[in-house]
PDB file of C-alpha atoms in Angstrom:
ATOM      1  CA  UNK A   1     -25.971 -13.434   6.318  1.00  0.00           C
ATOM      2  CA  UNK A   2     -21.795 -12.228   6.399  1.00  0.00           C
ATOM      3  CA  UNK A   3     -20.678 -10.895   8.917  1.00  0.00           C
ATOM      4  CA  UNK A   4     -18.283  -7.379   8.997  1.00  0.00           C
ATOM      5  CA  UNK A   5     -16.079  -6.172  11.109  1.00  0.00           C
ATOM      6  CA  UNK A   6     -15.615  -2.843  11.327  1.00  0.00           C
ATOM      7  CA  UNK A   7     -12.759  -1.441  13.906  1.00  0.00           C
ATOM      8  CA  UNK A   8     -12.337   1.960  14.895  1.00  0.00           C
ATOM      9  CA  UNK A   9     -12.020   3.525  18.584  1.00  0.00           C
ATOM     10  CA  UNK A  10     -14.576   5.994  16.919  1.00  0.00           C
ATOM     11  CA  UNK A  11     -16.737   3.048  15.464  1.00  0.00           C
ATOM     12  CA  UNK A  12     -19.485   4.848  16.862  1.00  0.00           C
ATOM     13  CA  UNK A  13     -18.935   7.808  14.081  1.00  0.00           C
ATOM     14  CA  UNK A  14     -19.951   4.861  11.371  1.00  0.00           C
ATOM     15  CA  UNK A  15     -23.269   4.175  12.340  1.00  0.00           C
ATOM     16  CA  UNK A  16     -24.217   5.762   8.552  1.00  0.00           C
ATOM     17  CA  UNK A  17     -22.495   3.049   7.169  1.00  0.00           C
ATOM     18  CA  UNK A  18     -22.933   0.277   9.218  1.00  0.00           C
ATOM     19  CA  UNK A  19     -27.096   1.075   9.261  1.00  0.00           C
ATOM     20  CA  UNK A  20     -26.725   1.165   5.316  1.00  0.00           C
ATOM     21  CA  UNK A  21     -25.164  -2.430   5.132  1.00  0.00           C
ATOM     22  CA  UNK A  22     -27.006  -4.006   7.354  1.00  0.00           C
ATOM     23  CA  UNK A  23     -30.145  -2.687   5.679  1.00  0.00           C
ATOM     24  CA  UNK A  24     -29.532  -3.039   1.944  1.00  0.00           C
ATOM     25  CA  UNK A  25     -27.031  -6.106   2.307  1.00  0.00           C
ATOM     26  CA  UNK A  26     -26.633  -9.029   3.714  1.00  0.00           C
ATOM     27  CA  UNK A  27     -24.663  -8.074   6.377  1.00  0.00           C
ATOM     28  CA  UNK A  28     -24.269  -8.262  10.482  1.00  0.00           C
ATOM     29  CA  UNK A  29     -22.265  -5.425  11.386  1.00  0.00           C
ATOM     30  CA  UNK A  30     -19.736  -6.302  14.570  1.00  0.00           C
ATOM     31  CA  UNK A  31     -18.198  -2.987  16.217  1.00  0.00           C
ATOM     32  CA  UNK A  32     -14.150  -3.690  17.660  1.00  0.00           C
ATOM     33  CA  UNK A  33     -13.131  -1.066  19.406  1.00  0.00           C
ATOM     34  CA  UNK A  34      -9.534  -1.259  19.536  1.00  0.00           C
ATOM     35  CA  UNK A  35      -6.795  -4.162  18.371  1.00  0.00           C
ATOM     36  CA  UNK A  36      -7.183  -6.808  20.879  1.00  0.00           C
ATOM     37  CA  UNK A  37     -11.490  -6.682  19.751  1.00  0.00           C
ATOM     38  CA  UNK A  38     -10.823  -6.825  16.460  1.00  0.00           C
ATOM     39  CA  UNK A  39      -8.343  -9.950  16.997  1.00  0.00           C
ATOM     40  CA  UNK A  40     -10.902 -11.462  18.844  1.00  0.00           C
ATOM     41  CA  UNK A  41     -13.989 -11.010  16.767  1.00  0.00           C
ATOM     42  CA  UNK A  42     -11.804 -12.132  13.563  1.00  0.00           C
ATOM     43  CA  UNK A  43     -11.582 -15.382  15.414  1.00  0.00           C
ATOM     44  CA  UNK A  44     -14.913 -15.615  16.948  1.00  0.00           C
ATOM     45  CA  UNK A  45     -17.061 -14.445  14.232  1.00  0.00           C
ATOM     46  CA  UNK A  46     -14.991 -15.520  11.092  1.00  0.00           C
ATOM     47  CA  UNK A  47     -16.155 -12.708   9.401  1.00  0.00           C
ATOM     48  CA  UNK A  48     -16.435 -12.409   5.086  1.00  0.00           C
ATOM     49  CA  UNK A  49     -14.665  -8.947   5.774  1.00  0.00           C
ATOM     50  CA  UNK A  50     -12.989  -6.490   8.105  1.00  0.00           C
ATOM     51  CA  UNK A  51     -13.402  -2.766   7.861  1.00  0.00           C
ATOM     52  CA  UNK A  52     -10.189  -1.340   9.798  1.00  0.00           C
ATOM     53  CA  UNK A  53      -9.888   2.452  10.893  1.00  0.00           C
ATOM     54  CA  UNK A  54      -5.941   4.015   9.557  1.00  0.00           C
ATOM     55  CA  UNK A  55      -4.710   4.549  13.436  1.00  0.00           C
ATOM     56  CA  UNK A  56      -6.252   2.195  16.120  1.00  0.00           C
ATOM     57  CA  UNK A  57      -3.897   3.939  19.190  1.00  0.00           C
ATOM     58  CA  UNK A  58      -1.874   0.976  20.079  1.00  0.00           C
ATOM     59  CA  UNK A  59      -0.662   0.682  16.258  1.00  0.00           C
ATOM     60  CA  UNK A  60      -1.336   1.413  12.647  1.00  0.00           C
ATOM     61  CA  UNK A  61      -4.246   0.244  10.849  1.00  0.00           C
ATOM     62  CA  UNK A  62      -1.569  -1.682   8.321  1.00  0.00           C
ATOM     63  CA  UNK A  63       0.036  -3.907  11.131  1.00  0.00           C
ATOM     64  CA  UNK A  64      -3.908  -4.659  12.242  1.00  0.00           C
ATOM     65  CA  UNK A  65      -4.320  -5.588   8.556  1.00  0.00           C
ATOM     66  CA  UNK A  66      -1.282  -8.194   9.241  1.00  0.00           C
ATOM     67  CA  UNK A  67      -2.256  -9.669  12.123  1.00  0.00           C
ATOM     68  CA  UNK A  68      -5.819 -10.025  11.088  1.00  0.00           C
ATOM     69  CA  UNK A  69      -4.298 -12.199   8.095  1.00  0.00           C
ATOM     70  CA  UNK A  70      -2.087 -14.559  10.438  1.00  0.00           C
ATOM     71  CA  UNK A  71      -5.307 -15.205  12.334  1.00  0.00           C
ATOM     72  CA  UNK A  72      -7.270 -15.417   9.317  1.00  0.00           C
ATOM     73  CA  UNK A  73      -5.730 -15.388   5.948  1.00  0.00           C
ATOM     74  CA  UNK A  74      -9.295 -16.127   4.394  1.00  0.00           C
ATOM     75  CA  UNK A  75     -10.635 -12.491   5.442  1.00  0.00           C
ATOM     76  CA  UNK A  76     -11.208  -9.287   3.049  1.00  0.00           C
ATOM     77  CA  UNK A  77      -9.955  -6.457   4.572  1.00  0.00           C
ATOM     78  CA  UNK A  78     -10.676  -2.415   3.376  1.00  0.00           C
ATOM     79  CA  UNK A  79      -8.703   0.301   4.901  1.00  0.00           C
ATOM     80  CA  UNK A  80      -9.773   4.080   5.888  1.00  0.00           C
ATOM     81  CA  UNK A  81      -6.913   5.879   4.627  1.00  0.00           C
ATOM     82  CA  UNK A  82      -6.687   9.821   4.017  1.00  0.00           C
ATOM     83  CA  UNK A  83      -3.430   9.248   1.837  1.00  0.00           C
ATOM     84  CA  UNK A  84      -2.726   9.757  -1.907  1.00  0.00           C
ATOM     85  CA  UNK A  85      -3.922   6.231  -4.216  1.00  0.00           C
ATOM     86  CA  UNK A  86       0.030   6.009  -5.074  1.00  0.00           C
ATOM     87  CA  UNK A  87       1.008   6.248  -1.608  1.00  0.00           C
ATOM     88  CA  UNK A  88      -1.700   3.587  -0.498  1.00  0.00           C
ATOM     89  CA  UNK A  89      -0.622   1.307  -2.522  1.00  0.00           C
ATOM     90  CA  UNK A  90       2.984   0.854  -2.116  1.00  0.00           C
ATOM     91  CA  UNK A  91       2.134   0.953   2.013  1.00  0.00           C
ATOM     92  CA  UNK A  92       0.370  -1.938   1.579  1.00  0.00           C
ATOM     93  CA  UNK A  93       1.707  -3.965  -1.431  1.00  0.00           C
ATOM     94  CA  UNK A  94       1.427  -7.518  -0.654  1.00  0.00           C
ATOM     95  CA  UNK A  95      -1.621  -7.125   2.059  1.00  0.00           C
ATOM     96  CA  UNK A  96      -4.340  -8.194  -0.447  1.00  0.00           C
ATOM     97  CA  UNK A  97      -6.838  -4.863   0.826  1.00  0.00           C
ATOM     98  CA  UNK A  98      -9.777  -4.788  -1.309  1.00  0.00           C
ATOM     99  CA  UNK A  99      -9.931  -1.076  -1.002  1.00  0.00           C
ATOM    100  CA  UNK A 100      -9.007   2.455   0.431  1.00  0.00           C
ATOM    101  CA  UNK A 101     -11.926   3.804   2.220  1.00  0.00           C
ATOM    102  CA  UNK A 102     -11.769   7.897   3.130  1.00  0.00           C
ATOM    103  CA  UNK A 103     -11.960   9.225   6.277  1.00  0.00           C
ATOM    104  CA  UNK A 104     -15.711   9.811   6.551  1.00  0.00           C
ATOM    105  CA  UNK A 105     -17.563   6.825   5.640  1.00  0.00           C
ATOM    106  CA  UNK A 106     -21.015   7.273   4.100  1.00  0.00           C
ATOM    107  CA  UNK A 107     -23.732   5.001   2.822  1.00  0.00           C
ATOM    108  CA  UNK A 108     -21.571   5.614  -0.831  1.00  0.00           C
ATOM    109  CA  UNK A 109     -18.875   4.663   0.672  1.00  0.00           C
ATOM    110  CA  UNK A 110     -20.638   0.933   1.958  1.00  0.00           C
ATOM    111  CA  UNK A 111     -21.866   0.257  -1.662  1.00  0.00           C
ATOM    112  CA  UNK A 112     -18.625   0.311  -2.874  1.00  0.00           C
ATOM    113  CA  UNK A 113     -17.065  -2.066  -0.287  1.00  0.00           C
ATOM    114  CA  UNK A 114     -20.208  -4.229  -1.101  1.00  0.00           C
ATOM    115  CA  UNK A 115     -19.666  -3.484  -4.745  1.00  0.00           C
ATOM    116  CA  UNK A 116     -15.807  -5.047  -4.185  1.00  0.00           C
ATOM    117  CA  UNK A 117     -16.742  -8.150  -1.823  1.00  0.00           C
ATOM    118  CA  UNK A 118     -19.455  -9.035  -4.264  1.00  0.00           C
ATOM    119  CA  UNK A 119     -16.684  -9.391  -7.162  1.00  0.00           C
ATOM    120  CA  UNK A 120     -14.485 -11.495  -4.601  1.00  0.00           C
ATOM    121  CA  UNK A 121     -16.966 -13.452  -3.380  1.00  0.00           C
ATOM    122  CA  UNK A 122     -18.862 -13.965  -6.938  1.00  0.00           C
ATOM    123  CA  UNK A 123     -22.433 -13.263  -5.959  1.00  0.00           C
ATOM    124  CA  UNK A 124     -24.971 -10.498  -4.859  1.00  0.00           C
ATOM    125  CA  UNK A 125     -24.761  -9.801  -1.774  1.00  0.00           C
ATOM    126  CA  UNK A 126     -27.889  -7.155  -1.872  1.00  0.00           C
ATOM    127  CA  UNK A 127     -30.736  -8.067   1.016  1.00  0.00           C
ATOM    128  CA  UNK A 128     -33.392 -10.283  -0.818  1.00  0.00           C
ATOM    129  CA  UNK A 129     -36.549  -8.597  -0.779  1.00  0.00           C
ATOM    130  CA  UNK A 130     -39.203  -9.603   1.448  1.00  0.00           C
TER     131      UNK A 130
END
C-alpha cells in the first residue's frame, strides 16, 4: 500500500477523492491540514505522493511544493491550481509536479493522478481484487 498526502485547510471538501483512491488503488490517504502537517507527515509517512491545495494560508501551495522537496526530494507532488496550463507551467518550472489538479477534485480527477504516478512509478497501482 502508498501512502498520499493530500493538504488542504479544506481537506475535508476531498473526501470524493480521497474515498475513490483508497478504494480502487492502492492507496492510504493522510489528511494535513495546514504547512507545518504536511511537513510533518512528508517525514513521518514517506509518502509515494503529495496532493497540495494552491493557497495553504500561511503561504502558497508552490513554496509547500519546495519545502516538501528539501525534506523529501524522492516525493511526487500534484498541485490544485485554477490557472491557465501556460501559466502553470512557467510558475513551477523546475519543481518536477506531476500534474495540475482543478479546483474541485472528483473521483476523475484521482484516476488521473493515479494514471500519472503509475507511469512514474512503472506499475499498476489499481487495488488487486479480492
Amino acid at each position: 500500500m502508498h501512502t498520499l498526502i493530500l493538504v488542504s485547510p479544506q481537506v475535508g471538501n476531498w473526501c470524493e477523492f480521497a474515498d475513490f483512491l483508497e478504494n480502487q488503488y492502492d492507496f492510504k490517504t493522510v489528511k494535513a491540514r495546514s504547512t507545518h502537517e504536511a511537513l510533518e507527515a512528508v517525514r513521518d509517512q514517506r509518502p509515494l505522493a503529495v496532493v497540495v491545495d494552491a493557497e495553504l494560508g500561511d503561504l502558497s501551495g508552490i513554496e509547500l511544493v519546495r519545502r516538501l522537496l528539501m525534506v523529501n526530494a524522492m516525493v511526487h507532488t500534484a498541485l490544485v491550481s485554477g490557472e491557465a496550463e501556460a501559466i502553470f507551467h512557467e510558475k513551477t518550472e523546475g519543481l518536477g509536479i506531476l500534474t495540475p489538479l482543478p479546483p474541485v477534485l472528483t473521483p476523475k480527477d484521482a484516476a488521473h493522478l493515479a494514471a500519472c504516478l503509475e507511469k512514474v512509478v512503472g506499475h499498476s497501482l489499481q487495488r488487486p481484487e479480492s
